[in-house]
Amino acid sequence: MNADTPHTLTSRTVGELIAIALADDDPDGPIRWKAVGVLHGRGDLETFTEARRLCAGDHRAERVLGVDILGELGAPQRPFIDKTLSVLRYLAACEEDVRVLHAVLIAFGHLRDPRALPSVIELATHPDATVRYGAAYALSHVLGRPPDPAGLAALRRLARDPDDDVADWAALGLILP
């Protein structure tokens, strides 16, 4: 069976899709993201439960995959938004791995929920540029309406970041609605 086509993936179980995604060594690989996309579209309790389990995994690849699934699970309805935010906020506070933290911040940005703002502001001062980049992305999506002053201040600080990619993304976030 050709596992890299969306049509063949839709007939796979949640466990099979997770195995396919984990088998792709490239975290940005097309096979991985096709499997994740099918999981996003399911938006069911089984997928949420498995993604949450992955977020507690022993291996970084498992935690990143769990976060990547949760970030757009069931979009646009997002049936598990409250539980997802709890999992992601916990990871934002306790996780040490830079790649996982980056994934958490990207997920916060996809969720577009202002309740993530305190976690994003906290990570905006992280010593690693990869994490700050994720915070720059997330901040413009979780500022709320009207924009939260502390969030805007964090975005402005990131716009002056010594890392050009972080500064550029934060500056873009300041000018886009």
PDB file of N, CA, C and O in Angstrom, residues 101-102 104-106 108-110 117 119-126 128-143 151-161 163-176:
ATOM      1  N   LEU A 101       9.240  22.717  22.680  1.00  0.00           N
ATOM      2  CA  LEU A 101       8.749  24.051  23.012  1.00  0.00           C
ATOM      3  C   LEU A 101       8.366  24.834  21.753  1.00  0.00           C
ATOM      4  O   LEU A 101       7.342  25.523  21.724  1.00  0.00           O
ATOM      5  N   HIS A 102       9.182  24.723  20.716  1.00  0.00           N
ATOM      6  CA  HIS A 102       8.866  25.380  19.447  1.00  0.00           C
ATOM      7  C   HIS A 102       7.525  24.872  18.914  1.00  0.00           C
ATOM      8  O   HIS A 102       6.661  25.657  18.493  1.00  0.00           O
ATOM      9  N   VAL A 104       5.068  23.557  20.602  1.00  0.00           N
ATOM     10  CA  VAL A 104       4.005  24.058  21.484  1.00  0.00           C
ATOM     11  C   VAL A 104       3.614  25.481  21.080  1.00  0.00           C
ATOM     12  O   VAL A 104       2.430  25.815  20.977  1.00  0.00           O
ATOM     13  N   LEU A 105       4.602  26.309  20.837  1.00  0.00           N
ATOM     14  CA  LEU A 105       4.316  27.698  20.462  1.00  0.00           C
ATOM     15  C   LEU A 105       3.621  27.793  19.110  1.00  0.00           C
ATOM     16  O   LEU A 105       2.679  28.588  18.941  1.00  0.00           O
ATOM     17  N   ILE A 106       4.030  26.987  18.164  1.00  0.00           N
ATOM     18  CA  ILE A 106       3.358  26.975  16.866  1.00  0.00           C
ATOM     19  C   ILE A 106       1.909  26.511  17.048  1.00  0.00           C
ATOM     20  O   ILE A 106       0.980  27.075  16.462  1.00  0.00           O
ATOM     21  N   PHE A 108       0.080  26.861  19.761  1.00  0.00           N
ATOM     22  CA  PHE A 108      -0.651  27.993  20.356  1.00  0.00           C
ATOM     23  C   PHE A 108      -1.079  28.972  19.263  1.00  0.00           C
ATOM     24  O   PHE A 108      -2.196  29.485  19.279  1.00  0.00           O
ATOM     25  N   GLY A 109      -0.191  29.257  18.339  1.00  0.00           N
ATOM     26  CA  GLY A 109      -0.522  30.164  17.247  1.00  0.00           C
ATOM     27  C   GLY A 109      -1.668  29.643  16.401  1.00  0.00           C
ATOM     28  O   GLY A 109      -2.573  30.392  16.036  1.00  0.00           O
ATOM     29  N   HIS A 110      -1.658  28.349  16.104  1.00  0.00           N
ATOM     30  CA  HIS A 110      -2.753  27.755  15.323  1.00  0.00           C
ATOM     31  C   HIS A 110      -4.072  27.807  16.083  1.00  0.00           C
ATOM     32  O   HIS A 110      -5.129  28.017  15.480  1.00  0.00           O
ATOM     33  N   LEU A 117      -1.737  33.188  26.051  1.00  0.00           N
ATOM     34  CA  LEU A 117      -0.835  34.338  26.105  1.00  0.00           C
ATOM     35  C   LEU A 117       0.174  34.305  27.246  1.00  0.00           C
ATOM     36  O   LEU A 117       1.362  34.553  27.010  1.00  0.00           O
ATOM     37  N   SER A 119       1.640  31.845  28.727  1.00  0.00           N
ATOM     38  CA  SER A 119       2.677  30.862  28.396  1.00  0.00           C
ATOM     39  C   SER A 119       3.580  31.376  27.287  1.00  0.00           C
ATOM     40  O   SER A 119       4.803  31.192  27.335  1.00  0.00           O
ATOM     41  N   VAL A 120       2.991  32.018  26.295  1.00  0.00           N
ATOM     42  CA  VAL A 120       3.772  32.524  25.167  1.00  0.00           C
ATOM     43  C   VAL A 120       4.685  33.658  25.626  1.00  0.00           C
ATOM     44  O   VAL A 120       5.868  33.706  25.263  1.00  0.00           O
ATOM     45  N   ILE A 121       4.167  34.567  26.441  1.00  0.00           N
ATOM     46  CA  ILE A 121       4.985  35.668  26.954  1.00  0.00           C
ATOM     47  C   ILE A 121       6.170  35.114  27.741  1.00  0.00           C
ATOM     48  O   ILE A 121       7.303  35.585  27.598  1.00  0.00           O
ATOM     49  N   GLU A 122       5.921  34.117  28.547  1.00  0.00           N
ATOM     50  CA  GLU A 122       6.998  33.510  29.349  1.00  0.00           C
ATOM     51  C   GLU A 122       8.094  32.932  28.449  1.00  0.00           C
ATOM     52  O   GLU A 122       9.280  33.127  28.697  1.00  0.00           O
ATOM     53  N   LEU A 123       7.711  32.260  27.389  1.00  0.00           N
ATOM     54  CA  LEU A 123       8.693  31.633  26.504  1.00  0.00           C
ATOM     55  C   LEU A 123       9.355  32.628  25.546  1.00  0.00           C
ATOM     56  O   LEU A 123      10.376  32.317  24.933  1.00  0.00           O
ATOM     57  N   ALA A 124       8.803  33.827  25.442  1.00  0.00           N
ATOM     58  CA  ALA A 124       9.386  34.844  24.556  1.00  0.00           C
ATOM     59  C   ALA A 124      10.769  35.297  25.026  1.00  0.00           C
ATOM     60  O   ALA A 124      11.511  35.904  24.256  1.00  0.00           O
ATOM     61  N   THR A 125      11.131  34.978  26.245  1.00  0.00           N
ATOM     62  CA  THR A 125      12.447  35.350  26.770  1.00  0.00           C
ATOM     63  C   THR A 125      13.399  34.154  26.841  1.00  0.00           C
ATOM     64  O   THR A 125      14.463  34.238  27.452  1.00  0.00           O
ATOM     65  N   HIS A 126      13.024  33.060  26.238  1.00  0.00           N
ATOM     66  CA  HIS A 126      13.845  31.841  26.271  1.00  0.00           C
ATOM     67  C   HIS A 126      15.216  32.115  25.653  1.00  0.00           C
ATOM     68  O   HIS A 126      15.328  32.874  24.694  1.00  0.00           O
ATOM     69  N   ASP A 128      17.013  30.259  23.752  1.00  0.00           N
ATOM     70  CA  ASP A 128      17.200  29.679  22.424  1.00  0.00           C
ATOM     71  C   ASP A 128      16.345  30.413  21.382  1.00  0.00           C
ATOM     72  O   ASP A 128      15.146  30.609  21.574  1.00  0.00           O
ATOM     73  N   ALA A 129      16.974  30.785  20.276  1.00  0.00           N
ATOM     74  CA  ALA A 129      16.291  31.534  19.215  1.00  0.00           C
ATOM     75  C   ALA A 129      15.147  30.741  18.586  1.00  0.00           C
ATOM     76  O   ALA A 129      14.150  31.330  18.159  1.00  0.00           O
ATOM     77  N   THR A 130      15.262  29.426  18.546  1.00  0.00           N
ATOM     78  CA  THR A 130      14.186  28.606  17.972  1.00  0.00           C
ATOM     79  C   THR A 130      12.901  28.768  18.770  1.00  0.00           C
ATOM     80  O   THR A 130      11.808  28.862  18.205  1.00  0.00           O
ATOM     81  N   VAL A 131      13.027  28.816  20.077  1.00  0.00           N
ATOM     82  CA  VAL A 131      11.862  28.998  20.946  1.00  0.00           C
ATOM     83  C   VAL A 131      11.328  30.422  20.799  1.00  0.00           C
ATOM     84  O   VAL A 131      10.110  30.628  20.683  1.00  0.00           O
ATOM     85  N   ARG A 132      12.209  31.397  20.775  1.00  0.00           N
ATOM     86  CA  ARG A 132      11.757  32.787  20.613  1.00  0.00           C
ATOM     87  C   ARG A 132      11.054  32.982  19.268  1.00  0.00           C
ATOM     88  O   ARG A 132      10.091  33.726  19.164  1.00  0.00           O
ATOM     89  N   TYR A 133      11.539  32.300  18.239  1.00  0.00           N
ATOM     90  CA  TYR A 133      10.890  32.350  16.932  1.00  0.00           C
ATOM     91  C   TYR A 133       9.448  31.835  17.039  1.00  0.00           C
ATOM     92  O   TYR A 133       8.523  32.446  16.512  1.00  0.00           O
ATOM     93  N   GLY A 134       9.273  30.711  17.724  1.00  0.00           N
ATOM     94  CA  GLY A 134       7.923  30.182  17.947  1.00  0.00           C
ATOM     95  C   GLY A 134       7.060  31.160  18.702  1.00  0.00           C
ATOM     96  O   GLY A 134       5.875  31.334  18.401  1.00  0.00           O
ATOM     97  N   ALA A 135       7.655  31.834  19.690  1.00  0.00           N
ATOM     98  CA  ALA A 135       6.898  32.837  20.456  1.00  0.00           C
ATOM     99  C   ALA A 135       6.508  34.016  19.573  1.00  0.00           C
ATOM    100  O   ALA A 135       5.386  34.528  19.669  1.00  0.00           O
ATOM    101  N   ALA A 136       7.418  34.449  18.706  1.00  0.00           N
ATOM    102  CA  ALA A 136       7.100  35.558  17.786  1.00  0.00           C
ATOM    103  C   ALA A 136       5.937  35.179  16.894  1.00  0.00           C
ATOM    104  O   ALA A 136       5.037  35.997  16.640  1.00  0.00           O
ATOM    105  N   TYR A 137       5.925  33.939  16.415  1.00  0.00           N
ATOM    106  CA  TYR A 137       4.806  33.479  15.593  1.00  0.00           C
ATOM    107  C   TYR A 137       3.511  33.464  16.405  1.00  0.00           C
ATOM    108  O   TYR A 137       2.472  33.970  15.958  1.00  0.00           O
ATOM    109  N   ALA A 138       3.559  32.883  17.586  1.00  0.00           N
ATOM    110  CA  ALA A 138       2.344  32.695  18.381  1.00  0.00           C
ATOM    111  C   ALA A 138       1.763  34.005  18.892  1.00  0.00           C
ATOM    112  O   ALA A 138       0.535  34.170  18.927  1.00  0.00           O
ATOM    113  N   LEU A 139       2.614  34.928  19.288  1.00  0.00           N
ATOM    114  CA  LEU A 139       2.123  36.146  19.933  1.00  0.00           C
ATOM    115  C   LEU A 139       1.080  36.888  19.117  1.00  0.00           C
ATOM    116  O   LEU A 139       0.031  37.274  19.652  1.00  0.00           O
ATOM    117  N   SER A 140       1.332  37.094  17.838  1.00  0.00           N
ATOM    118  CA  SER A 140       0.377  37.874  17.054  1.00  0.00           C
ATOM    119  C   SER A 140      -0.972  37.173  16.931  1.00  0.00           C
ATOM    120  O   SER A 140      -1.984  37.821  16.664  1.00  0.00           O
ATOM    121  N   HIS A 141      -1.015  35.867  17.168  1.00  0.00           N
ATOM    122  CA  HIS A 141      -2.262  35.116  17.052  1.00  0.00           C
ATOM    123  C   HIS A 141      -3.024  34.994  18.365  1.00  0.00           C
ATOM    124  O   HIS A 141      -4.202  34.626  18.348  1.00  0.00           O
ATOM    125  N   VAL A 142      -2.361  35.262  19.491  1.00  0.00           N
ATOM    126  CA  VAL A 142      -3.020  35.070  20.791  1.00  0.00           C
ATOM    127  C   VAL A 142      -3.153  36.373  21.584  1.00  0.00           C
ATOM    128  O   VAL A 142      -3.534  36.341  22.751  1.00  0.00           O
ATOM    129  N   LEU A 143      -2.855  37.506  20.958  1.00  0.00           N
ATOM    130  CA  LEU A 143      -2.907  38.791  21.658  1.00  0.00           C
ATOM    131  C   LEU A 143      -4.304  39.161  22.126  1.00  0.00           C
ATOM    132  O   LEU A 143      -4.470  39.879  23.100  1.00  0.00           O
ATOM    133  N   GLY A 151       1.374  41.419  25.965  1.00  0.00           N
ATOM    134  CA  GLY A 151       1.684  40.655  24.763  1.00  0.00           C
ATOM    135  C   GLY A 151       2.308  41.527  23.692  1.00  0.00           C
ATOM    136  O   GLY A 151       3.274  41.121  23.027  1.00  0.00           O
ATOM    137  N   LEU A 152       1.770  42.729  23.523  1.00  0.00           N
ATOM    138  CA  LEU A 152       2.349  43.670  22.549  1.00  0.00           C
ATOM    139  C   LEU A 152       3.775  44.052  22.941  1.00  0.00           C
ATOM    140  O   LEU A 152       4.656  44.149  22.077  1.00  0.00           O
ATOM    141  N   ALA A 153       3.998  44.256  24.224  1.00  0.00           N
ATOM    142  CA  ALA A 153       5.347  44.597  24.690  1.00  0.00           C
ATOM    143  C   ALA A 153       6.321  43.451  24.399  1.00  0.00           C
ATOM    144  O   ALA A 153       7.454  43.686  23.963  1.00  0.00           O
ATOM    145  N   ALA A 154       5.876  42.223  24.612  1.00  0.00           N
ATOM    146  CA  ALA A 154       6.732  41.068  24.319  1.00  0.00           C
ATOM    147  C   ALA A 154       7.025  40.977  22.821  1.00  0.00           C
ATOM    148  O   ALA A 154       8.162  40.702  22.412  1.00  0.00           O
ATOM    149  N   LEU A 155       6.023  41.241  21.999  1.00  0.00           N
ATOM    150  CA  LEU A 155       6.217  41.208  20.548  1.00  0.00           C
ATOM    151  C   LEU A 155       7.180  42.308  20.108  1.00  0.00           C
ATOM    152  O   LEU A 155       8.051  42.089  19.255  1.00  0.00           O
ATOM    153  N   ARG A 156       7.076  43.473  20.719  1.00  0.00           N
ATOM    154  CA  ARG A 156       8.006  44.569  20.401  1.00  0.00           C
ATOM    155  C   ARG A 156       9.446  44.218  20.798  1.00  0.00           C
ATOM    156  O   ARG A 156      10.388  44.526  20.073  1.00  0.00           O
ATOM    157  N   ARG A 157       9.605  43.574  21.952  1.00  0.00           N
ATOM    158  CA  ARG A 157      10.950  43.139  22.372  1.00  0.00           C
ATOM    159  C   ARG A 157      11.519  42.136  21.366  1.00  0.00           C
ATOM    160  O   ARG A 157      12.693  42.215  21.002  1.00  0.00           O
ATOM    161  N   LEU A 158      10.683  41.217  20.921  1.00  0.00           N
ATOM    162  CA  LEU A 158      11.147  40.221  19.953  1.00  0.00           C
ATOM    163  C   LEU A 158      11.481  40.858  18.604  1.00  0.00           C
ATOM    164  O   LEU A 158      12.336  40.358  17.880  1.00  0.00           O
ATOM    165  N   ALA A 159      10.832  41.956  18.277  1.00  0.00           N
ATOM    166  CA  ALA A 159      11.137  42.652  17.022  1.00  0.00           C
ATOM    167  C   ALA A 159      12.546  43.254  17.049  1.00  0.00           C
ATOM    168  O   ALA A 159      13.079  43.622  15.998  1.00  0.00           O
ATOM    169  N   ARG A 160      13.145  43.350  18.240  1.00  0.00           N
ATOM    170  CA  ARG A 160      14.525  43.840  18.389  1.00  0.00           C
ATOM    171  C   ARG A 160      15.487  42.701  18.738  1.00  0.00           C
ATOM    172  O   ARG A 160      16.616  42.942  19.153  1.00  0.00           O
ATOM    173  N   ASP A 161      15.036  41.465  18.545  1.00  0.00           N
ATOM    174  CA  ASP A 161      15.834  40.289  18.898  1.00  0.00           C
ATOM    175  C   ASP A 161      17.125  40.251  18.080  1.00  0.00           C
ATOM    176  O   ASP A 161      17.127  40.646  16.909  1.00  0.00           O
ATOM    177  N   ASP A 163      18.496  37.703  16.839  1.00  0.00           N
ATOM    178  CA  ASP A 163      18.334  36.739  15.754  1.00  0.00           C
ATOM    179  C   ASP A 163      17.415  37.364  14.689  1.00  0.00           C
ATOM    180  O   ASP A 163      16.286  37.745  14.983  1.00  0.00           O
ATOM    181  N   ASP A 164      17.914  37.473  13.475  1.00  0.00           N
ATOM    182  CA  ASP A 164      17.171  38.141  12.403  1.00  0.00           C
ATOM    183  C   ASP A 164      15.831  37.481  12.106  1.00  0.00           C
ATOM    184  O   ASP A 164      14.842  38.179  11.846  1.00  0.00           O
ATOM    185  N   ASP A 165      15.773  36.151  12.121  1.00  0.00           N
ATOM    186  CA  ASP A 165      14.507  35.463  11.832  1.00  0.00           C
ATOM    187  C   ASP A 165      13.456  35.778  12.896  1.00  0.00           C
ATOM    188  O   ASP A 165      12.284  36.005  12.579  1.00  0.00           O
ATOM    189  N   VAL A 166      13.870  35.779  14.150  1.00  0.00           N
ATOM    190  CA  VAL A 166      12.956  36.106  15.248  1.00  0.00           C
ATOM    191  C   VAL A 166      12.468  37.547  15.097  1.00  0.00           C
ATOM    192  O   VAL A 166      11.262  37.818  15.148  1.00  0.00           O
ATOM    193  N   ALA A 167      13.400  38.462  14.898  1.00  0.00           N
ATOM    194  CA  ALA A 167      13.050  39.880  14.773  1.00  0.00           C
ATOM    195  C   ALA A 167      12.129  40.122  13.584  1.00  0.00           C
ATOM    196  O   ALA A 167      11.148  40.876  13.689  1.00  0.00           O
ATOM    197  N   ASP A 168      12.411  39.479  12.453  1.00  0.00           N
ATOM    198  CA  ASP A 168      11.581  39.671  11.263  1.00  0.00           C
ATOM    199  C   ASP A 168      10.164  39.158  11.480  1.00  0.00           C
ATOM    200  O   ASP A 168       9.187  39.818  11.096  1.00  0.00           O
ATOM    201  N   TRP A 169      10.031  37.978  12.093  1.00  0.00           N
ATOM    202  CA  TRP A 169       8.691  37.428  12.305  1.00  0.00           C
ATOM    203  C   TRP A 169       7.907  38.291  13.300  1.00  0.00           C
ATOM    204  O   TRP A 169       6.715  38.543  13.109  1.00  0.00           O
ATOM    205  N   ALA A 170       8.583  38.767  14.346  1.00  0.00           N
ATOM    206  CA  ALA A 170       7.905  39.614  15.333  1.00  0.00           C
ATOM    207  C   ALA A 170       7.494  40.936  14.697  1.00  0.00           C
ATOM    208  O   ALA A 170       6.380  41.425  14.936  1.00  0.00           O
ATOM    209  N   ALA A 171       8.351  41.523  13.869  1.00  0.00           N
ATOM    210  CA  ALA A 171       7.993  42.772  13.193  1.00  0.00           C
ATOM    211  C   ALA A 171       6.785  42.568  12.285  1.00  0.00           C
ATOM    212  O   ALA A 171       5.898  43.429  12.233  1.00  0.00           O
ATOM    213  N   LEU A 172       6.756  41.444  11.615  1.00  0.00           N
ATOM    214  CA  LEU A 172       5.594  41.133  10.770  1.00  0.00           C
ATOM    215  C   LEU A 172       4.335  41.026  11.621  1.00  0.00           C
ATOM    216  O   LEU A 172       3.269  41.519  11.245  1.00  0.00           O
ATOM    217  N   GLY A 173       4.461  40.395  12.773  1.00  0.00           N
ATOM    218  CA  GLY A 173       3.328  40.267  13.679  1.00  0.00           C
ATOM    219  C   GLY A 173       2.805  41.597  14.185  1.00  0.00           C
ATOM    220  O   GLY A 173       1.618  41.730  14.496  1.00  0.00           O
ATOM    221  N   LEU A 174       3.690  42.583  14.272  1.00  0.00           N
ATOM    222  CA  LEU A 174       3.251  43.917  14.723  1.00  0.00           C
ATOM    223  C   LEU A 174       2.482  44.666  13.656  1.00  0.00           C
ATOM    224  O   LEU A 174       1.647  45.524  13.982  1.00  0.00           O
ATOM    225  N   ILE A 175       2.747  44.376  12.388  1.00  0.00           N
ATOM    226  CA  ILE A 175       2.084  45.149  11.330  1.00  0.00           C
ATOM    227  C   ILE A 175       0.856  44.463  10.746  1.00  0.00           C
ATOM    228  O   ILE A 175       0.033  45.116  10.125  1.00  0.00           O
ATOM    229  N   LEU A 176       0.732  43.162  10.959  1.00  0.00           N
ATOM    230  CA  LEU A 176      -0.442  42.454  10.445  1.00  0.00           C
ATOM    231  C   LEU A 176      -1.556  42.455  11.479  1.00  0.00           C
ATOM    232  O   LEU A 176      -1.298  42.319  12.672  1.00  0.00           O
TER     233      LEU A 176
END
